[in-house]
């Protein structure tokens, strides 16, 4: 009985279910395929990260004595698709069984069903799709906060018996500070490309020159050892201030106090439990305060698990909903970054340079604009899937479709995350470098977020006014003079038609 054990590019963990009962004589199959590199035109750094991490992982398996059949992208016999490569490998190896771990994306799951393989669960998460479905069953609303509390109880993280440590589940009210001018976040650790990465970079430059984003400088970790070093750096130098400055934005500093580990988690170089344990330990040793550690653990134990559960619960129909009937095409500045709106130019510039932007840039700058301007959800989702090193549909889609765009009509978020220029001004230093003014509501110097915000509320009144969490803005709107409303609508129409 020999097995062919398939490992995909986001399954780079020695403890993967597909590798767990490996026997001598088994073969591990890893495939670089054109279809995966181009189903969306990923950022160049994401391609390098995945191909280089795959090659390093294959080396690690070989050093551990496993036999790896590794198909390079440039192999002349490479057919370019998972399904055809699995068929070719079965002809080569004649295994008695084919074993694979379930994929992160619906699209790949549909393909995988045709591989004649035993599909094992991906148990790198705290929750399973089935346990999430059981939690969701019979609930009218699927609020992350209640799921998170159950996950705290189940995992025992930050618990004191049956109660949350510190007497509260959530310390977010301490976590909304902007960054004072004299506070300098730590410099980010980079990992110099080794020979394998340099070779992959040349291949990506040659094969995918039209893909979005700067290829250099490339500083991502591509091995577990380096990803662990990045985690150490975060825990030692950034975690204590993570909470306070979690929502802050600063021109020229994409990373602030964020962990910048999402790509490592999503491709398997790090696991969620070890990360949460390290954060909890930092709190118990007095190195980091509870508001920071709770806020950080909530992102991984709460949000990350919740979006995965939601994705598998709601797909494939989820992606097709468009509650606000948003139809406007994605403006070209999402690719070029060329816009007079400095916040957008900065968030898109960071994205192009690093294949990274932090959560508030994604949600409250590029996401907020897409929501207010009524951009087509499918086009916006394609953009998020293409431009970030951590983007895989299971995590990208609920965040974009549900959280940022409210395209699911409130399955994920209890209200749209819509904000005017005042929010961006409060949380960033972007407005001081902008030709628009956040305090000006109408006229040529007005921040477009201001009139777009009210235009959004007016446009969607029929769908949103009954939402109890939208009561305040709709009461303000009801008090607004008709002429002012008409002015807002005119400004918005002129602006939107110029996109
Ligand atoms: P930190 O701020 O340091 O947070 C720690 C970790 O928590 C992250 O590494 C991540 O694993 C997890 N996390 C935090 N927020 C979320 C969240 N909302 N959902 C899931 N996990 C979370 N994250 C992705 O991993 N891939 C995506 O494709 C992706 N697309 C997004 C699209 C939009 C529109 C929005 C609003 C958010 C998206 N996120 C996505 C979530 C979040 O923005 C990123 O996980 C985070 O910015 C990654 O940076 P970090 O590692 O420095 O995170
Ligand atoms: C994202 C990606 C890319 C760009 N290339 C490959 C590849 O060539 N081979 C591979 O095994 N995986 C790749 N991946 C990751 C897959 O797309 C990923 O497994 C799916 O998104 C399912 O989660
Ligand atoms: Fe963005 Fe408006 Fe501030 Fe300009 S003024 S940076 S457009 S929020």
Coordinates of C-alpha atoms and ligand atoms in Angstrom, one line a residue:
X1 CA 0.0 0.0 0.0
X2 CA 1.8 3.1 -1.2
X3 CA 0.2 6.5 -1.0
X4 CA 0.5 9.6 -3.1
X5 CA 0.2 12.5 -0.6
X6 CA -0.7 15.9 -2.2
X7 CA 0.4 19.1 -0.5
X8 CA -0.9 22.4 -1.8
X9 CA 0.8 25.8 -1.7
X10 CA -1.0 26.9 1.4
X11 CA -0.6 23.6 3.3
X12 CA 3.1 23.9 4.2
X13 CA 3.0 22.3 7.6
X14 CA 4.7 19.0 8.6
X15 CA 1.7 18.1 10.8
X16 CA -0.8 18.5 7.8
X17 CA -3.4 15.7 8.0
X18 CA -2.3 14.5 4.5
X19 CA 1.2 13.8 5.8
X20 CA 0.4 12.5 9.2
X21 CA 0.5 8.8 8.8
X22 CA 3.2 8.8 6.1
X23 CA 4.9 5.5 5.5
X24 CA 8.2 4.6 3.8
X25 CA 7.5 4.2 0.1
X26 CA 4.9 7.0 0.0
X27 CA 5.4 10.0 -2.3
X28 CA 4.6 13.6 -1.6
X29 CA 3.3 15.5 -4.6
X30 CA 3.8 19.3 -4.8
X31 CA 2.8 21.2 -8.0
X32 CA 3.5 24.7 -9.2
X33 CA 0.7 25.3 -11.7
X34 CA -0.1 28.2 -14.0
X35 CA -3.8 28.0 -13.3
X36 CA -3.2 28.8 -9.6
X37 CA -0.8 31.6 -10.4
X38 CA -3.3 33.2 -12.8
X39 CA -6.9 32.4 -11.7
X40 CA -6.4 35.9 -10.4
X41 CA -3.3 37.9 -11.2
X42 CA -1.7 37.8 -7.8
X43 CA 0.7 40.4 -6.5
X44 CA 4.2 39.5 -7.6
X45 CA 5.4 39.2 -4.0
X46 CA 2.6 36.8 -3.2
X47 CA 3.7 34.5 -6.1
X48 CA 7.3 34.6 -4.9
X49 CA 6.2 33.9 -1.3
X50 CA 4.2 30.9 -2.3
X51 CA 6.6 29.3 -4.8
X52 CA 9.6 29.9 -2.7
X53 CA 8.0 28.7 0.5
X54 CA 6.8 25.6 -1.4
X55 CA 10.3 24.9 -2.6
X56 CA 11.8 25.4 0.8
X57 CA 9.1 23.1 2.4
X58 CA 9.9 20.4 -0.2
X59 CA 13.6 20.6 0.8
X60 CA 12.6 20.3 4.4
X61 CA 10.5 17.2 3.8
X62 CA 13.4 15.7 1.8
X63 CA 15.8 16.4 4.6
X64 CA 13.4 14.6 6.8
X65 CA 13.7 11.5 4.6
X66 CA 10.4 11.9 2.6
X67 CA 10.3 11.3 -1.1
X68 CA 8.9 14.4 -2.9
X69 CA 7.8 14.6 -6.5
X70 CA 8.0 18.4 -7.1
X71 CA 6.6 19.8 -10.3
X72 CA 8.3 23.2 -11.2
X73 CA 6.3 25.8 -13.1
X74 CA 8.9 25.8 -15.9
X75 CA 9.0 22.0 -16.2
X76 CA 8.2 21.5 -20.0
X77 CA 5.8 18.6 -19.2
X78 CA 3.8 20.7 -16.7
X79 CA 0.2 20.8 -17.9
X80 CA -0.6 23.9 -15.7
X81 CA -3.5 22.6 -13.7
X82 CA -3.9 20.7 -10.5
X83 CA -6.3 18.1 -11.9
X84 CA -4.1 17.2 -14.9
X85 CA -0.9 17.1 -12.8
X86 CA -2.6 14.8 -10.3
X87 CA -3.5 12.5 -13.2
X88 CA 0.0 12.5 -14.5
X89 CA 1.4 11.8 -11.1
X90 CA -0.9 8.8 -10.6
X91 CA 0.3 7.4 -13.9
X92 CA 3.9 7.9 -12.8
X93 CA 3.6 6.4 -9.3
X94 CA 0.7 4.0 -9.6
X95 CA -0.2 4.6 -5.8
X96 CA -2.7 2.4 -4.1
X97 CA -4.3 5.5 -2.5
X98 CA -4.2 9.3 -3.1
X99 CA -4.5 11.4 0.0
X100 CA -5.0 15.2 0.3
X101 CA -6.1 17.7 2.9
X102 CA -9.2 19.7 2.1
X103 CA -8.4 23.1 0.4
X104 CA -9.1 26.6 1.7
X105 CA -11.2 27.6 -1.3
X106 CA -14.5 26.4 -2.7
X107 CA -13.1 26.6 -6.2
X108 CA -10.4 24.1 -5.4
X109 CA -12.7 21.8 -3.5
X110 CA -14.8 21.4 -6.6
X111 CA -11.7 20.4 -8.6
X112 CA -10.5 18.1 -5.8
X113 CA -13.7 16.0 -5.9
X114 CA -12.5 14.7 -9.2
X115 CA -9.1 13.6 -8.1
X116 CA -10.2 10.2 -6.7
X117 CA -8.5 11.1 -3.5
X118 CA -9.3 10.7 0.2
X119 CA -10.0 14.2 1.3
X120 CA -8.9 14.7 5.0
X121 CA -10.0 17.6 7.2
X122 CA -7.7 20.6 7.6
X123 CA -7.3 20.7 11.3
X124 CA -5.0 23.7 11.5
X125 CA -7.9 25.7 13.0
X126 CA -9.5 25.9 16.5
X127 CA -13.0 25.3 15.0
X128 CA -14.2 22.9 12.3
X129 CA -16.7 23.9 9.6
X130 CA -19.1 21.4 11.3
X131 CA -18.6 23.0 14.8
X132 CA -19.2 26.4 13.3
X133 CA -22.4 25.2 11.6
X134 CA -23.6 23.8 14.9
X135 CA -22.9 27.1 16.7
X136 CA -24.7 29.0 13.9
X137 CA -27.7 26.7 13.8
X138 CA -30.9 28.3 15.0
X139 CA -29.2 31.7 15.7
X140 CA -30.9 34.7 14.1
X141 CA -27.7 36.6 14.0
X142 CA -24.2 35.3 13.7
X143 CA -22.2 37.8 15.7
X144 CA -18.5 37.3 16.0
X145 CA -18.4 38.5 19.7
X146 CA -20.6 35.5 20.9
X147 CA -18.7 33.0 18.8
X148 CA -15.4 34.4 20.2
X149 CA -16.6 34.0 23.8
X150 CA -17.3 30.3 23.1
X151 CA -13.9 29.9 21.5
X152 CA -12.3 31.5 24.6
X153 CA -14.2 28.9 26.8
X154 CA -13.3 26.0 24.5
X155 CA -9.6 26.9 24.0
X156 CA -9.1 28.1 27.6
X157 CA -7.2 31.1 26.3
X158 CA -7.3 34.1 28.7
X159 CA -9.7 32.3 31.0
X160 CA -9.8 32.2 34.7
X161 CA -12.0 29.1 35.3
X162 CA -15.2 29.9 33.6
X163 CA -14.6 33.7 33.5
X164 CA -12.5 35.9 31.2
X165 CA -9.3 37.2 32.8
X166 CA -9.6 40.8 33.8
X167 CA -13.4 40.4 34.2
X168 CA -14.2 41.4 30.6
X169 CA -14.3 39.6 27.3
X170 CA -13.2 42.6 25.2
X171 CA -11.0 45.6 25.8
X172 CA -11.6 47.4 22.6
X173 CA -12.5 50.7 24.3
X174 CA -8.8 51.0 25.2
X175 CA -7.7 50.3 21.6
X176 CA -8.7 53.2 19.5
X177 CA -5.8 55.6 19.8
X178 CA -4.2 57.6 17.0
X179 CA -0.4 57.6 16.8
X180 CA 1.2 60.6 18.4
X181 CA 3.8 62.3 16.2
X182 CA 6.8 61.5 18.5
X183 CA 6.0 57.7 18.7
X184 CA 8.2 55.7 16.4
X185 CA 7.1 52.1 15.7
X186 CA 9.9 49.5 15.6
X187 CA 11.6 48.9 12.3
X188 CA 10.4 45.8 10.6
X189 CA 12.5 42.8 10.3
X190 CA 13.2 41.7 6.6
X191 CA 14.5 38.4 5.4
X192 CA 17.1 38.7 2.7
X193 CA 16.2 36.4 -0.3
X194 CA 18.4 33.3 -0.4
X195 CA 19.4 31.5 -3.6
X196 CA 16.0 29.7 -4.0
X197 CA 14.0 33.0 -3.5
X198 CA 16.3 34.8 -5.9
X199 CA 15.7 32.1 -8.6
X200 CA 11.9 32.3 -8.0
X201 CA 12.0 36.2 -8.2
X202 CA 13.7 36.0 -11.6
X203 CA 11.0 33.5 -12.8
X204 CA 8.1 35.7 -11.5
X205 CA 9.6 38.7 -13.1
X206 CA 10.0 36.9 -16.4
X207 CA 6.7 35.0 -16.4
X208 CA 4.3 37.5 -14.7
X209 CA 5.6 41.0 -15.5
X210 CA 2.0 42.4 -15.9
X211 CA 0.9 41.3 -12.4
X212 CA 0.3 44.1 -9.8
X213 CA 2.9 45.2 -7.3
X214 CA 6.6 45.8 -6.7
X215 CA 8.7 42.6 -6.8
X216 CA 11.5 44.2 -4.8
X217 CA 12.5 44.6 -2.1
X218 CA 11.2 41.2 -1.2
X219 CA 11.5 40.7 2.6
X220 CA 9.0 38.0 3.5
X221 CA 10.0 34.9 5.5
X222 CA 9.7 31.7 3.3
X223 CA 10.6 29.1 5.9
X224 CA 9.0 28.2 9.3
X225 CA 12.3 29.1 11.0
X226 CA 12.2 32.6 9.7
X227 CA 8.4 33.0 10.3
X228 CA 9.1 32.0 13.9
X229 CA 11.7 34.8 14.0
X230 CA 9.1 37.3 12.7
X231 CA 6.7 36.1 15.4
X232 CA 9.4 36.6 18.1
X233 CA 10.0 40.1 16.8
X234 CA 6.3 40.9 17.0
X235 CA 5.9 39.5 20.5
X236 CA 9.1 41.3 21.8
X237 CA 8.8 44.6 20.1
X238 CA 5.3 45.3 18.9
X239 CA 2.7 43.4 21.0
X240 CA 2.8 45.7 24.0
X241 CA 1.6 48.6 21.8
X242 CA -0.6 46.5 19.4
X243 CA -3.8 47.2 21.2
X244 CA -3.5 51.0 21.7
X245 CA -2.5 51.7 18.1
X246 CA -4.4 48.9 16.3
X247 CA -6.6 51.3 14.4
X248 CA -4.0 54.0 13.7
X249 CA -2.7 54.8 10.3
X250 CA 0.5 56.7 9.4
X251 CA 1.9 57.9 6.1
X252 CA 5.1 56.0 5.2
X253 CA 4.6 53.3 7.8
X254 CA 2.4 50.4 6.7
X255 CA 3.1 48.1 9.6
X256 CA 3.0 50.2 12.8
X257 CA 2.6 47.7 15.7
X258 CA 0.8 45.0 13.6
X259 CA 2.1 41.4 13.6
X260 CA 2.5 41.0 9.7
X261 CA 2.1 37.3 10.1
X262 CA -1.1 36.6 8.2
X263 CA 0.6 35.1 5.1
X264 CA 2.6 32.8 7.3
X265 CA -0.5 31.6 9.2
X266 CA -2.5 31.2 5.9
X267 CA 0.1 29.1 4.1
X268 CA 1.0 27.0 7.2
X269 CA 4.4 28.3 8.3
X270 CA 2.9 29.2 11.6
X271 CA -0.1 27.8 13.5
X272 CA -2.8 29.7 15.3
X273 CA -2.5 27.9 18.7
X274 CA 1.2 28.5 19.0
X275 CA 0.8 32.2 18.2
X276 CA -2.0 32.7 20.7
X277 CA 0.0 30.8 23.4
X278 CA 3.0 33.1 22.8
X279 CA 0.8 36.2 23.2
X280 CA -0.9 34.8 26.3
X281 CA 2.5 34.0 27.8
X282 CA 3.7 37.6 27.1
X283 CA 0.7 38.8 29.2
X284 CA 1.2 36.3 32.0
X285 CA 4.9 37.3 32.3
X286 CA 4.0 41.0 32.5
X287 CA 5.6 41.8 29.1
X288 CA 2.4 43.0 27.4
X289 CA -0.9 44.5 28.8
X290 CA -4.2 42.7 28.7
X291 CA -5.8 45.1 26.3
X292 CA -3.1 44.4 23.7
X293 CA -3.0 40.6 24.2
X294 CA -6.8 40.2 24.3
X295 CA -7.2 42.4 21.2
X296 CA -4.5 40.3 19.3
X297 CA -5.9 36.9 20.4
X298 CA -9.4 38.0 19.4
X299 CA -8.2 38.6 15.8
X300 CA -6.9 35.0 15.5
X301 CA -9.2 33.0 17.8
X302 CA -12.3 35.2 17.0
X303 CA -12.2 36.9 13.6
X304 CA -10.1 34.4 11.7
X305 CA -12.0 31.4 12.8
X306 CA -15.3 33.1 12.4
X307 CA -14.7 34.1 8.8
X308 CA -13.6 30.6 7.9
X309 CA -16.7 29.2 9.5
X310 CA -18.9 31.7 7.7
X311 CA -17.2 31.0 4.3
X312 CA -17.9 27.3 4.4
X313 CA -21.4 27.7 5.9
X314 CA -22.5 30.2 3.2
X315 CA -20.6 29.2 0.1
X316 CA -21.2 29.1 -2.9
X317 CA -24.2 31.4 -2.8
X318 CA -22.6 33.9 -0.5
X319 CA -20.3 35.4 -3.2
X320 CA -23.2 36.1 -5.5
X321 CA -25.3 38.4 -3.2
X322 CA -25.3 42.1 -3.8
X323 CA -27.6 43.5 -1.1
X324 CA -27.0 47.2 -1.9
X325 CA -27.2 46.6 -5.7
X326 CA -23.7 48.2 -6.1
X327 CA -22.7 48.2 -9.8
X328 CA -20.0 50.8 -10.4
X329 CA -16.8 49.5 -12.0
X330 CA -13.6 49.6 -10.0
X331 CA -11.8 52.9 -10.7
X332 CA -8.3 52.6 -12.3
X333 CA -6.6 54.3 -9.3
X334 CA -7.1 51.1 -7.3
X335 CA -4.2 49.8 -9.5
X336 CA -2.2 52.9 -10.1
X337 CA -2.6 54.7 -6.7
X338 CA -3.0 57.9 -8.7
X339 CA -5.7 59.9 -6.9
X340 CA -5.8 63.2 -5.1
X341 CA -7.3 61.5 -2.1
X342 CA -4.2 61.0 -0.1
X343 CA -5.6 58.3 2.2
X344 CA -6.4 56.1 -0.8
X345 CA -3.1 56.9 -2.5
X346 CA -1.2 55.9 0.7
X347 CA -3.1 52.7 1.3
X348 CA -2.8 51.6 -2.3
X349 CA 0.9 52.7 -2.4
X350 CA 1.6 50.5 0.7
X351 CA -0.3 47.7 -0.9
X352 CA 1.8 47.9 -4.1
X353 CA 5.1 48.2 -2.2
X354 CA 4.5 45.4 0.4
X355 CA 1.5 43.3 -0.7
X356 CA 0.3 44.4 2.7
X357 CA -1.9 47.0 4.3
X358 CA -3.3 46.7 7.8
X359 CA -6.9 46.0 8.7
X360 CA -8.0 49.6 9.1
X361 CA -6.5 50.6 5.8
X362 CA -8.3 47.8 4.1
X363 CA -11.6 48.3 5.9
X364 CA -11.9 52.1 6.5
X365 CA -9.9 53.5 3.5
X366 CA -10.1 51.3 0.4
X367 CA -13.1 49.3 1.7
X368 CA -15.0 52.4 2.9
X369 CA -14.5 54.1 -0.4
X370 CA -15.8 51.1 -2.3
X371 CA -18.8 50.9 0.0
X372 CA -19.7 54.6 -0.3
X373 CA -19.1 54.8 -4.0
X374 CA -21.2 51.7 -4.7
X375 CA -18.4 49.7 -6.4
X376 CA -19.4 46.3 -7.8
X377 CA -18.6 43.7 -5.0
X378 CA -17.2 41.1 -7.5
X379 CA -14.7 43.6 -8.9
X380 CA -13.7 44.8 -5.4
X381 CA -13.3 41.2 -4.2
X382 CA -11.0 40.4 -7.2
X383 CA -8.9 43.4 -6.2
X384 CA -8.4 42.2 -2.6
X385 CA -7.7 38.7 -3.7
X386 CA -5.0 39.9 -6.1
X387 CA -3.2 42.5 -4.1
X388 CA -2.4 41.0 -0.7
X389 CA 0.2 38.4 0.2
X390 CA -2.3 36.8 2.7
X391 CA -5.3 36.7 0.3
X392 CA -7.1 33.4 0.0
X393 CA -10.8 33.4 -0.7
X394 CA -11.9 31.7 2.5
X395 CA -10.6 34.7 4.5
X396 CA -10.7 37.5 1.8
X397 CA -14.3 37.0 0.8
X398 CA -16.2 37.4 4.1
X399 CA -14.0 40.3 5.0
X400 CA -14.6 42.1 1.7
X401 CA -18.1 41.0 0.8
X402 CA -19.5 41.0 4.3
X403 CA -17.5 43.3 6.5
X404 CA -16.3 46.0 4.1
X405 CA -19.1 46.1 1.5
X406 CA -22.2 44.9 3.4
X407 CA -23.1 43.0 0.2
X408 CA -24.4 40.1 2.3
X409 CA -27.1 42.4 3.8
X410 CA -25.8 42.0 7.4
X411 CA -24.9 38.3 7.8
X412 CA -21.5 39.3 9.0
X413 CA -21.6 42.9 10.2
X414 CA -24.5 44.4 12.2
X415 CA -24.3 47.6 10.1
X416 CA -22.2 48.9 7.2
X417 CA -18.7 50.2 8.2
X418 CA -19.4 53.6 6.5
X419 CA -17.5 56.6 7.7
X420 CA -16.9 60.2 6.6
X421 CA -13.5 62.0 6.4
X422 CA -13.6 62.8 10.1
X423 CA -12.8 59.1 11.0
X424 CA -9.8 58.9 8.7
X425 CA -8.6 62.3 10.0
X426 CA -8.9 61.2 13.6
X427 CA -7.0 57.9 13.1
X428 CA -4.3 59.0 10.6
X429 CA -1.9 61.8 9.5
X430 CA -3.1 61.4 5.9
X431 CA -5.3 64.5 5.7
X432 CA -2.4 66.9 6.4
X433 CA -0.9 65.8 3.0
X434 CA -4.2 66.0 1.1
X435 CA -5.6 68.6 -1.3
X436 CA -9.0 68.0 0.3
X437 CA -10.0 69.1 3.8
X438 CA -11.7 66.6 6.1
X439 CA -13.7 69.4 8.0
X440 CA -15.1 70.8 4.7
X441 CA -18.4 69.2 3.8
X442 CA -19.2 70.7 0.3
X443 CA -17.4 72.6 -2.4
X444 CA -14.1 72.0 -4.3
X445 CA -12.0 71.5 -1.1
X446 CA -14.5 69.2 0.6
X447 CA -13.3 65.7 1.5
X448 CA -15.1 63.4 -0.9
X449 CA -15.8 60.9 1.9
X450 CA -18.0 63.6 3.5
X451 CA -20.6 64.0 0.7
X452 CA -20.2 60.3 -0.4
X453 CA -21.1 59.2 3.2
X454 CA -24.5 61.1 3.1
X455 CA -25.1 60.2 -0.5
X456 CA -24.7 56.6 0.5
X457 CA -27.2 56.9 3.3
X458 CA -29.7 58.7 1.1
X459 CA -29.2 56.2 -1.8
X460 CA -29.7 53.2 0.4
X461 CA -32.3 54.6 2.8
X462 CA -34.9 52.0 1.9
X463 CA -32.5 49.2 2.8
X464 CA -30.8 50.6 5.8
X465 CA -33.1 53.0 7.7
X466 CA -34.8 50.1 9.6
X467 CA -31.4 48.9 10.9
X468 CA -31.4 49.7 14.7
X469 CA -27.7 50.6 14.6
X470 CA -28.3 53.2 11.8
X471 CA -30.8 55.2 13.9
X472 CA -28.5 58.1 14.7
X473 CA -27.3 58.9 11.2
X474 CA -30.8 58.6 9.8
X475 CA -32.2 60.9 12.4
X476 CA -29.6 63.5 11.5
X477 CA -30.5 63.0 7.8
X478 CA -34.2 63.5 8.6
X479 CA -33.3 66.9 10.1
X480 CA -31.3 68.0 7.0
X481 CA -32.7 70.7 4.8
X482 CA -33.8 69.5 1.4
X483 CA -31.5 71.9 -0.4
X484 CA -28.5 70.6 1.5
X485 CA -29.5 67.0 0.6
X486 CA -29.8 68.1 -3.1
X487 CA -26.3 69.7 -2.9
X488 CA -24.8 66.5 -1.4
X489 CA -26.4 64.5 -4.2
X490 CA -25.1 66.8 -6.8
X491 CA -21.5 66.8 -5.4
X492 CA -21.6 63.0 -5.2
X493 CA -22.9 62.6 -8.7
X494 CA -20.3 64.9 -10.2
X495 CA -17.5 63.1 -8.3
X496 CA -18.7 59.6 -9.1
X497 CA -19.1 60.4 -12.8
X498 CA -15.5 61.6 -12.8
X499 CA -14.2 58.2 -11.6
Ligands
LIG1 P1 -2.8 41.8 12.8 O1 -3.5 43.1 12.9 O2 -1.5 41.7 13.5 O3 -3.7 40.7 13.4 C1 -3.2 39.4 13.8 C2 -3.8 38.3 12.9 O4 -5.2 38.2 13.2 C3 -3.7 38.4 11.4 O5 -2.4 37.9 11.0 C4 -4.8 37.5 10.9 O6 -4.4 36.2 10.8 C5 -5.8 37.6 12.0 N1 -6.9 38.6 11.6 C6 -7.0 39.9 12.0 N2 -8.2 40.4 11.5 C7 -8.8 39.4 10.8 C8 -10.0 39.3 10.0 N3 -10.8 40.3 9.9 N4 -10.2 38.2 9.4 C9 -9.4 37.1 9.5 N5 -8.3 37.1 10.2 C10 -7.9 38.3 10.8 N6 -6.9 38.7 6.1 C11 -6.3 37.7 5.5 O7 -5.5 36.9 6.2 N7 -6.4 37.5 4.2 C12 -7.2 38.3 3.4 O8 -7.3 38.1 2.2 C13 -7.8 39.4 4.0 N8 -8.6 40.2 3.3 C14 -9.2 41.3 4.0 C15 -10.0 42.2 3.2 C16 -10.7 43.2 3.8 C17 -11.6 44.1 3.0 C18 -10.5 43.4 5.2 C19 -11.2 44.5 5.9 C20 -9.7 42.6 6.0 C21 -9.1 41.5 5.4 N9 -8.3 40.6 6.1 C22 -7.6 39.6 5.5 C23 -8.2 40.7 7.6 C24 -7.0 41.6 8.1 O9 -7.0 42.8 7.5 C25 -5.6 40.9 7.9 O10 -5.7 39.6 8.4 C26 -4.5 41.7 8.6 O11 -4.5 43.0 8.2 C27 -3.2 41.0 8.4 O12 -2.2 41.8 8.9 P2 -1.4 41.3 10.3 O13 -0.9 40.0 10.1 O14 -0.4 42.4 10.6 O15 -2.6 41.4 11.3
LIG2 C1 -2.0 30.8 -4.4 C2 -1.3 29.7 -5.1 C3 -0.4 29.9 -6.2 C4 -0.2 31.3 -6.7 N1 0.2 28.9 -6.8 C5 0.0 27.6 -6.3 C6 0.7 26.5 -7.0 O1 1.3 26.7 -8.0 N2 0.5 25.3 -6.4 C7 -0.2 25.1 -5.3 O2 -0.2 24.0 -4.8 N3 -0.8 26.1 -4.7 C8 -0.7 27.4 -5.2 N4 -1.4 28.4 -4.6 C9 -2.2 28.1 -3.4 C10 -3.5 27.5 -3.9 O3 -4.2 28.4 -4.8 C11 -4.4 27.2 -2.7 O4 -4.1 25.9 -2.3 C12 -5.8 27.4 -3.0 O5 -6.1 28.7 -2.9 C13 -6.8 26.6 -2.1 O6 -6.7 27.1 -0.8
LIG3 FE1 -8.7 61.1 2.7 FE2 -10.5 63.1 2.9 FE3 -8.4 63.0 4.5 FE4 -8.0 63.6 1.9 S1 -9.1 64.8 3.4 S2 -6.8 62.1 3.2 S3 -9.6 62.3 1.0 S4 -10.0 61.5 4.5

